[in-house]
């Protein structure tokens, strides 16, 4: 089986210095680009994160500080990575909650105007959890009847994720081989910024999902408490969250001027 695609989709996986989207950095990235005609290309890079990788994290993915000391930084790789994924949809394992937000952070830190509005995303983990509730290793064994050797290697995890999605499509007839439908099914919530600080309510309006304004419409909060916008921009929120909030703010100002 092959995916039915209207444009390329990039499966990708990140190994990182930790799990804080705003602060941690990529140490390895692997991309598998699948084209509508079935052709595939893959690329994997080790990345110098320009910060120390904690010992407990090295124990998980095996990428030491010495191993990446002479590798390019993400900023040096960013244009090449962007040229591969631009105009594509994205897919990964737990990608909506972690890999995509962190990739967006790295892109914006590299001064690349990375925008996710025209990209669909398929989170294979969400499909798996809705159907079976397991880990990637278990998913690979369950769906593909293979053992995932070299787990927590970005390349191995990326290839396994791609194979798992194909097997999910074979196993579940109710899953349509359509990236838009898979994106909708694998979405946990209608998140505007992927990190989940701004989400859509039942009326498709942007609302805050945290803090004292949780559940309140973003436009109403910005109108009634203008200082909240500045507080978020200066606080420790992901850059992409700040970018999305700024876009909403500019849209509000443009509507007032018109």
mmCIF file of N, CA and C in Angstrom, residues 108-217:
data_model
loop_
_atom_site.group_PDB
_atom_site.id
_atom_site.type_symbol
_atom_site.label_atom_id
_atom_site.label_comp_id
_atom_site.label_asym_id
_atom_site.label_seq_id
_atom_site.Cartn_x
_atom_site.Cartn_y
_atom_site.Cartn_z
ATOM 1 N N UNK A 108 12.431 29.414 13.715
ATOM 2 C CA UNK A 108 12.277 30.835 14.027
ATOM 3 C C UNK A 108 13.534 31.393 14.671
ATOM 4 N N UNK A 109 14.211 30.595 15.494
ATOM 5 C CA UNK A 109 15.490 31.037 16.051
ATOM 6 C C UNK A 109 16.536 31.232 14.957
ATOM 7 N N UNK A 110 16.375 30.502 13.863
ATOM 8 C CA UNK A 110 17.304 30.607 12.731
ATOM 9 C C UNK A 110 16.873 31.686 11.749
ATOM 10 N N UNK A 111 15.858 32.452 12.131
ATOM 11 C CA UNK A 111 15.357 33.580 11.343
ATOM 12 C C UNK A 111 14.740 33.141 10.024
ATOM 13 N N UNK A 112 14.129 31.954 10.035
ATOM 14 C CA UNK A 112 13.347 31.477 8.897
ATOM 15 C C UNK A 112 11.874 31.630 9.260
ATOM 16 N N UNK A 113 11.135 32.319 8.425
ATOM 17 C CA UNK A 113 9.730 32.607 8.722
ATOM 18 C C UNK A 113 8.888 31.365 8.464
ATOM 19 N N UNK A 114 8.994 30.439 9.376
ATOM 20 C CA UNK A 114 8.342 29.128 9.258
ATOM 21 C C UNK A 114 6.885 29.248 9.680
ATOM 22 N N UNK A 115 5.974 28.923 8.785
ATOM 23 C CA UNK A 115 4.547 29.048 9.082
ATOM 24 C C UNK A 115 3.854 27.723 8.789
ATOM 25 N N UNK A 116 3.049 27.262 9.742
ATOM 26 C CA UNK A 116 2.417 25.953 9.640
ATOM 27 C C UNK A 116 0.984 26.005 9.121
ATOM 28 N N UNK A 117 0.506 27.195 8.768
ATOM 29 C CA UNK A 117 -0.906 27.331 8.425
ATOM 30 C C UNK A 117 -1.315 26.492 7.218
ATOM 31 N N UNK A 118 -0.427 26.332 6.263
ATOM 32 C CA UNK A 118 -0.760 25.596 5.052
ATOM 33 C C UNK A 118 -0.267 24.157 5.065
ATOM 34 N N UNK A 119 0.183 23.696 6.236
ATOM 35 C CA UNK A 119 0.658 22.326 6.371
ATOM 36 C C UNK A 119 -0.351 21.504 7.170
ATOM 37 N N UNK A 120 -0.708 20.356 6.640
ATOM 38 C CA UNK A 120 -1.462 19.393 7.436
ATOM 39 C C UNK A 120 -0.467 18.553 8.232
ATOM 40 N N UNK A 121 -0.916 18.032 9.351
ATOM 41 C CA UNK A 121 -0.039 17.164 10.144
ATOM 42 C C UNK A 121 -0.786 15.898 10.516
ATOM 43 N N UNK A 122 -0.088 14.790 10.426
ATOM 44 C CA UNK A 122 -0.624 13.493 10.840
ATOM 45 C C UNK A 122 0.226 12.997 11.996
ATOM 46 N N UNK A 123 -0.386 12.841 13.160
ATOM 47 C CA UNK A 123 0.331 12.320 14.320
ATOM 48 C C UNK A 123 0.009 10.838 14.447
ATOM 49 N N UNK A 124 0.959 10.011 14.057
ATOM 50 C CA UNK A 124 0.750 8.569 14.042
ATOM 51 C C UNK A 124 0.545 8.036 15.455
ATOM 52 N N UNK A 125 1.163 8.684 16.448
ATOM 53 C CA UNK A 125 0.959 8.250 17.825
ATOM 54 C C UNK A 125 -0.494 8.408 18.250
ATOM 55 N N UNK A 126 -1.116 9.497 17.840
ATOM 56 C CA UNK A 126 -2.513 9.725 18.220
ATOM 57 C C UNK A 126 -3.422 8.658 17.614
ATOM 58 N N UNK A 127 -3.186 8.333 16.345
ATOM 59 C CA UNK A 127 -3.961 7.257 15.718
ATOM 60 C C UNK A 127 -3.754 5.963 16.498
ATOM 61 N N UNK A 128 -2.513 5.681 16.821
ATOM 62 C CA UNK A 128 -2.176 4.470 17.575
ATOM 63 C C UNK A 128 -2.866 4.458 18.935
ATOM 64 N N UNK A 129 -2.786 5.566 19.666
ATOM 65 C CA UNK A 129 -3.380 5.617 20.998
ATOM 66 C C UNK A 129 -4.903 5.525 20.947
ATOM 67 N N UNK A 130 -5.494 6.112 19.918
ATOM 68 C CA UNK A 130 -6.950 6.012 19.795
ATOM 69 C C UNK A 130 -7.373 4.580 19.469
ATOM 70 N N UNK A 131 -6.501 3.866 18.792
ATOM 71 C CA UNK A 131 -6.833 2.504 18.384
ATOM 72 C C UNK A 131 -6.308 1.449 19.368
ATOM 73 N N UNK A 132 -5.091 1.621 19.876
ATOM 74 C CA UNK A 132 -4.463 0.555 20.647
ATOM 75 C C UNK A 132 -3.803 0.982 21.960
ATOM 76 N N UNK A 133 -3.406 2.243 22.069
ATOM 77 C CA UNK A 133 -2.747 2.773 23.260
ATOM 78 C C UNK A 133 -1.459 1.999 23.603
ATOM 79 N N UNK A 134 -0.383 2.270 22.872
ATOM 80 C CA UNK A 134 0.915 1.643 23.095
ATOM 81 C C UNK A 134 2.043 2.628 22.793
ATOM 82 N N UNK A 135 3.294 2.177 22.943
ATOM 83 C CA UNK A 135 4.481 2.964 22.592
ATOM 84 C C UNK A 135 4.847 2.702 21.127
ATOM 85 N N UNK A 136 5.839 3.439 20.605
ATOM 86 C CA UNK A 136 6.267 3.219 19.221
ATOM 87 C C UNK A 136 6.800 1.802 19.029
ATOM 88 N N UNK A 137 7.609 1.317 19.980
ATOM 89 C CA UNK A 137 8.136 -0.042 19.861
ATOM 90 C C UNK A 137 6.997 -1.060 19.788
ATOM 91 N N UNK A 138 5.998 -0.876 20.653
ATOM 92 C CA UNK A 138 4.863 -1.798 20.652
ATOM 93 C C UNK A 138 4.032 -1.636 19.383
ATOM 94 N N UNK A 139 3.904 -0.393 18.920
ATOM 95 C CA UNK A 139 3.166 -0.150 17.679
ATOM 96 C C UNK A 139 3.834 -0.864 16.514
ATOM 97 N N UNK A 140 5.159 -0.787 16.453
ATOM 98 C CA UNK A 140 5.905 -1.415 15.370
ATOM 99 C C UNK A 140 5.732 -2.935 15.418
ATOM 100 N N UNK A 141 5.772 -3.497 16.624
ATOM 101 C CA UNK A 141 5.586 -4.937 16.772
ATOM 102 C C UNK A 141 4.151 -5.329 16.450
ATOM 103 N N UNK A 142 3.193 -4.526 16.930
ATOM 104 C CA UNK A 142 1.777 -4.851 16.760
ATOM 105 C C UNK A 142 1.361 -4.759 15.291
ATOM 106 N N UNK A 143 1.723 -3.650 14.641
ATOM 107 C CA UNK A 143 1.248 -3.414 13.279
ATOM 108 C C UNK A 143 2.129 -4.071 12.220
ATOM 109 N N UNK A 144 3.432 -4.088 12.444
ATOM 110 C CA UNK A 144 4.361 -4.563 11.414
ATOM 111 C C UNK A 144 4.971 -5.915 11.737
ATOM 112 N N UNK A 145 4.727 -6.420 12.960
ATOM 113 C CA UNK A 145 5.290 -7.681 13.434
ATOM 114 C C UNK A 145 6.811 -7.696 13.313
ATOM 115 N N UNK A 146 7.416 -6.559 13.686
ATOM 116 C CA UNK A 146 8.873 -6.437 13.674
ATOM 117 C C UNK A 146 9.317 -5.851 15.008
ATOM 118 N N UNK A 147 10.535 -6.179 15.405
ATOM 119 C CA UNK A 147 11.130 -5.552 16.580
ATOM 120 C C UNK A 147 11.835 -4.271 16.150
ATOM 121 N N UNK A 148 11.638 -3.211 16.910
ATOM 122 C CA UNK A 148 12.259 -1.933 16.592
ATOM 123 C C UNK A 148 13.651 -1.902 17.205
ATOM 124 N N UNK A 149 14.628 -2.284 16.413
ATOM 125 C CA UNK A 149 16.018 -2.210 16.858
ATOM 126 C C UNK A 149 16.502 -0.770 16.738
ATOM 127 N N UNK A 150 17.410 -0.401 17.618
ATOM 128 C CA UNK A 150 17.981 0.954 17.588
ATOM 129 C C UNK A 150 16.917 2.013 17.841
ATOM 130 N N UNK A 151 15.972 1.709 18.752
ATOM 131 C CA UNK A 151 14.959 2.709 19.129
ATOM 132 C C UNK A 151 15.657 3.943 19.694
ATOM 133 N N UNK A 152 15.022 5.096 19.512
ATOM 134 C CA UNK A 152 15.557 6.406 19.901
ATOM 135 C C UNK A 152 16.717 6.838 19.005
ATOM 136 N N UNK A 153 16.883 6.155 17.890
ATOM 137 C CA UNK A 153 17.659 6.706 16.784
ATOM 138 C C UNK A 153 16.647 7.397 15.888
ATOM 139 N N UNK A 154 16.902 8.651 15.522
ATOM 140 C CA UNK A 154 15.919 9.410 14.748
ATOM 141 C C UNK A 154 15.582 8.699 13.438
ATOM 142 N N UNK A 155 16.607 8.124 12.789
ATOM 143 C CA UNK A 155 16.361 7.476 11.496
ATOM 144 C C UNK A 155 15.500 6.226 11.667
ATOM 145 N N UNK A 156 15.827 5.402 12.677
ATOM 146 C CA UNK A 156 15.055 4.179 12.901
ATOM 147 C C UNK A 156 13.616 4.514 13.285
ATOM 148 N N UNK A 157 13.436 5.509 14.161
ATOM 149 C CA UNK A 157 12.092 5.898 14.585
ATOM 150 C C UNK A 157 11.289 6.473 13.428
ATOM 151 N N UNK A 158 11.953 7.244 12.551
ATOM 152 C CA UNK A 158 11.266 7.835 11.399
ATOM 153 C C UNK A 158 10.771 6.752 10.450
ATOM 154 N N UNK A 159 11.623 5.811 10.105
ATOM 155 C CA UNK A 159 11.223 4.742 9.195
ATOM 156 C C UNK A 159 10.126 3.878 9.811
ATOM 157 N N UNK A 160 10.236 3.613 11.114
ATOM 158 C CA UNK A 160 9.214 2.804 11.792
ATOM 159 C C UNK A 160 7.872 3.515 11.778
ATOM 160 N N UNK A 161 7.892 4.831 11.996
ATOM 161 C CA UNK A 161 6.648 5.602 12.008
ATOM 162 C C UNK A 161 5.952 5.526 10.658
ATOM 163 N N UNK A 162 6.718 5.659 9.585
ATOM 164 C CA UNK A 162 6.163 5.560 8.231
ATOM 165 C C UNK A 162 5.538 4.184 8.012
ATOM 166 N N UNK A 163 6.242 3.124 8.385
ATOM 167 C CA UNK A 163 5.731 1.773 8.192
ATOM 168 C C UNK A 163 4.483 1.524 9.038
ATOM 169 N N UNK A 164 4.458 2.074 10.257
ATOM 170 C CA UNK A 164 3.297 1.893 11.128
ATOM 171 C C UNK A 164 2.056 2.538 10.505
ATOM 172 N N UNK A 165 2.196 3.730 9.948
ATOM 173 C CA UNK A 165 1.030 4.389 9.345
ATOM 174 C C UNK A 165 0.488 3.568 8.182
ATOM 175 N N UNK A 166 1.359 3.046 7.339
ATOM 176 C CA UNK A 166 0.896 2.204 6.232
ATOM 177 C C UNK A 166 0.154 0.977 6.761
ATOM 178 N N UNK A 167 0.675 0.386 7.821
ATOM 179 C CA UNK A 167 0.023 -0.794 8.406
ATOM 180 C C UNK A 167 -1.298 -0.432 9.064
ATOM 181 N N UNK A 168 -1.379 0.762 9.668
ATOM 182 C CA UNK A 168 -2.640 1.212 10.248
ATOM 183 C C UNK A 168 -3.715 1.345 9.179
ATOM 184 N N UNK A 169 -3.340 1.862 8.022
ATOM 185 C CA UNK A 169 -4.304 2.007 6.929
ATOM 186 C C UNK A 169 -4.802 0.645 6.445
ATOM 187 N N UNK A 170 -3.925 -0.352 6.462
ATOM 188 C CA UNK A 170 -4.344 -1.697 6.064
ATOM 189 C C UNK A 170 -5.276 -2.322 7.106
ATOM 190 N N UNK A 171 -4.961 -2.082 8.391
ATOM 191 C CA UNK A 171 -5.690 -2.742 9.470
ATOM 192 C C UNK A 171 -7.074 -2.151 9.705
ATOM 193 N N UNK A 172 -7.211 -0.825 9.560
ATOM 194 C CA UNK A 172 -8.457 -0.158 9.914
ATOM 195 C C UNK A 172 -9.139 0.388 8.668
ATOM 196 N N UNK A 173 -10.140 -0.306 8.157
ATOM 197 C CA UNK A 173 -10.835 0.164 6.953
ATOM 198 C C UNK A 173 -11.489 1.528 7.146
ATOM 199 N N UNK A 174 -11.823 1.852 8.404
ATOM 200 C CA UNK A 174 -12.475 3.138 8.659
ATOM 201 C C UNK A 174 -11.518 4.323 8.537
ATOM 202 N N UNK A 175 -10.201 4.040 8.515
ATOM 203 C CA UNK A 175 -9.222 5.106 8.282
ATOM 204 C C UNK A 175 -9.093 5.324 6.786
ATOM 205 N N UNK A 176 -9.417 6.531 6.341
ATOM 206 C CA UNK A 176 -9.334 6.830 4.912
ATOM 207 C C UNK A 176 -7.907 7.216 4.538
ATOM 208 N N UNK A 177 -7.443 6.697 3.419
ATOM 209 C CA UNK A 177 -6.097 6.997 2.926
ATOM 210 C C UNK A 177 -6.101 8.387 2.299
ATOM 211 N N UNK A 178 -6.172 9.373 3.171
ATOM 212 C CA UNK A 178 -6.280 10.771 2.764
ATOM 213 C C UNK A 178 -5.629 11.598 3.868
ATOM 214 N N UNK A 179 -4.637 12.404 3.511
ATOM 215 C CA UNK A 179 -3.855 13.103 4.522
ATOM 216 C C UNK A 179 -4.715 14.066 5.332
ATOM 217 N N UNK A 180 -5.654 14.739 4.702
ATOM 218 C CA UNK A 180 -6.532 15.656 5.439
ATOM 219 C C UNK A 180 -7.350 14.883 6.477
ATOM 220 N N UNK A 181 -7.907 13.732 6.085
ATOM 221 C CA UNK A 181 -8.706 12.932 7.013
ATOM 222 C C UNK A 181 -7.836 12.362 8.135
ATOM 223 N N UNK A 182 -6.638 11.922 7.788
ATOM 224 C CA UNK A 182 -5.730 11.403 8.808
ATOM 225 C C UNK A 182 -5.276 12.506 9.756
ATOM 226 N N UNK A 183 -5.075 13.687 9.215
ATOM 227 C CA UNK A 183 -4.699 14.832 10.054
ATOM 228 C C UNK A 183 -5.814 15.151 11.043
ATOM 229 N N UNK A 184 -7.048 15.169 10.544
ATOM 230 C CA UNK A 184 -8.193 15.456 11.426
ATOM 231 C C UNK A 184 -8.326 14.383 12.505
ATOM 232 N N UNK A 185 -8.161 13.120 12.113
ATOM 233 C CA UNK A 185 -8.331 12.027 13.065
ATOM 234 C C UNK A 185 -7.241 12.024 14.115
ATOM 235 N N UNK A 186 -6.010 12.386 13.731
ATOM 236 C CA UNK A 186 -4.888 12.292 14.659
ATOM 237 C C UNK A 186 -4.709 13.537 15.504
ATOM 238 N N UNK A 187 -5.533 14.544 15.268
ATOM 239 C CA UNK A 187 -5.410 15.763 16.058
ATOM 240 C C UNK A 187 -6.069 15.572 17.417
ATOM 241 N N UNK A 188 -5.341 15.854 18.488
ATOM 242 C CA UNK A 188 -5.894 15.723 19.829
ATOM 243 C C UNK A 188 -6.881 16.852 20.131
ATOM 244 N N UNK A 189 -6.511 18.027 19.718
ATOM 245 C CA UNK A 189 -7.384 19.177 19.933
ATOM 246 C C UNK A 189 -7.075 20.189 18.862
ATOM 247 N N UNK A 190 -7.966 21.125 18.679
ATOM 248 C CA UNK A 190 -7.783 22.144 17.656
ATOM 249 C C UNK A 190 -6.804 23.189 18.150
ATOM 250 N N UNK A 191 -5.531 22.875 18.038
ATOM 251 C CA UNK A 191 -4.494 23.782 18.509
ATOM 252 C C UNK A 191 -4.065 24.708 17.388
ATOM 253 N N UNK A 192 -3.989 25.992 17.680
ATOM 254 C CA UNK A 192 -3.591 26.979 16.681
ATOM 255 C C UNK A 192 -2.075 27.076 16.601
ATOM 256 N N UNK A 193 -1.403 26.926 17.737
ATOM 257 C CA UNK A 193 0.046 27.125 17.793
ATOM 258 C C UNK A 193 0.825 25.823 17.977
ATOM 259 N N UNK A 194 0.168 24.676 17.882
ATOM 260 C CA UNK A 194 0.749 23.343 18.060
ATOM 261 C C UNK A 194 1.192 23.072 19.492
ATOM 262 N N UNK A 195 1.784 24.038 20.166
ATOM 263 C CA UNK A 195 2.175 23.813 21.556
ATOM 264 C C UNK A 195 0.949 23.753 22.460
ATOM 265 N N UNK A 196 -0.193 24.242 21.970
ATOM 266 C CA UNK A 196 -1.441 24.086 22.697
ATOM 267 C C UNK A 196 -1.806 25.222 23.634
ATOM 268 N N UNK A 197 -1.110 26.341 23.575
ATOM 269 C CA UNK A 197 -1.459 27.481 24.427
ATOM 270 C C UNK A 197 -2.649 28.269 23.858
ATOM 271 N N UNK A 198 -2.836 28.186 22.551
ATOM 272 C CA UNK A 198 -3.970 28.825 21.887
ATOM 273 C C UNK A 198 -4.685 27.750 21.087
ATOM 274 N N UNK A 199 -5.967 27.548 21.370
ATOM 275 C CA UNK A 199 -6.743 26.496 20.710
ATOM 276 C C UNK A 199 -8.021 27.091 20.137
ATOM 277 N N UNK A 200 -8.726 26.292 19.350
ATOM 278 C CA UNK A 200 -10.004 26.708 18.805
ATOM 279 C C UNK A 200 -11.141 26.130 19.641
ATOM 280 N N UNK A 201 -12.153 26.959 19.906
ATOM 281 C CA UNK A 201 -13.323 26.458 20.625
ATOM 282 C C UNK A 201 -14.333 25.885 19.632
ATOM 283 N N UNK A 202 -15.515 25.551 20.126
ATOM 284 C CA UNK A 202 -16.516 24.911 19.274
ATOM 285 C C UNK A 202 -16.994 25.822 18.147
ATOM 286 N N UNK A 203 -16.768 27.120 18.297
ATOM 287 C CA UNK A 203 -17.161 28.079 17.256
ATOM 288 C C UNK A 203 -16.000 28.466 16.348
ATOM 289 N N UNK A 204 -14.872 27.741 16.484
ATOM 290 C CA UNK A 204 -13.675 27.998 15.680
ATOM 291 C C UNK A 204 -13.021 29.344 16.017
ATOM 292 N N UNK A 205 -13.270 29.852 17.229
ATOM 293 C CA UNK A 205 -12.615 31.074 17.686
ATOM 294 C C UNK A 205 -11.381 30.710 18.501
ATOM 295 N N UNK A 206 -10.314 31.529 18.360
ATOM 296 C CA UNK A 206 -9.097 31.291 19.141
ATOM 297 C C UNK A 206 -9.334 31.623 20.611
ATOM 298 N N UNK A 207 -8.974 30.689 21.498
ATOM 299 C CA UNK A 207 -9.099 30.915 22.941
ATOM 300 C C UNK A 207 -7.792 30.488 23.618
ATOM 301 N N UNK A 208 -7.534 31.089 24.778
ATOM 302 C CA UNK A 208 -6.383 30.671 25.566
ATOM 303 C C UNK A 208 -6.724 29.363 26.294
ATOM 304 N N UNK A 209 -5.728 28.492 26.428
ATOM 305 C CA UNK A 209 -5.963 27.197 27.082
ATOM 306 C C UNK A 209 -5.266 27.101 28.430
ATOM 307 N N UNK A 210 -4.795 28.224 28.961
ATOM 308 C CA UNK A 210 -4.006 28.184 30.194
ATOM 309 C C UNK A 210 -4.251 29.455 31.002
ATOM 310 N N UNK A 211 -3.843 29.406 32.246
ATOM 311 C CA UNK A 211 -3.778 30.599 33.078
ATOM 312 C C UNK A 211 -5.115 31.226 33.430
ATOM 313 N N UNK A 212 -5.059 32.478 33.840
ATOM 314 C CA UNK A 212 -6.255 33.162 34.332
ATOM 315 C C UNK A 212 -7.286 33.412 33.240
ATOM 316 N N UNK A 213 -6.855 33.370 31.970
ATOM 317 C CA UNK A 213 -7.785 33.598 30.864
ATOM 318 C C UNK A 213 -8.129 32.302 30.127
ATOM 319 N N UNK A 214 -7.919 31.180 30.777
ATOM 320 C CA UNK A 214 -8.222 29.893 30.151
ATOM 321 C C UNK A 214 -9.679 29.838 29.701
ATOM 322 N N UNK A 215 -9.894 29.492 28.435
ATOM 323 C CA UNK A 215 -11.232 29.394 27.882
ATOM 324 C C UNK A 215 -11.781 30.696 27.335
ATOM 325 N N UNK A 216 -11.056 31.794 27.534
ATOM 326 C CA UNK A 216 -11.525 33.097 27.040
ATOM 327 C C UNK A 216 -11.000 33.343 25.633
ATOM 328 N N UNK A 217 -11.787 34.065 24.841
ATOM 329 C CA UNK A 217 -11.396 34.376 23.476
ATOM 330 C C UNK A 217 -10.164 35.284 23.475
#
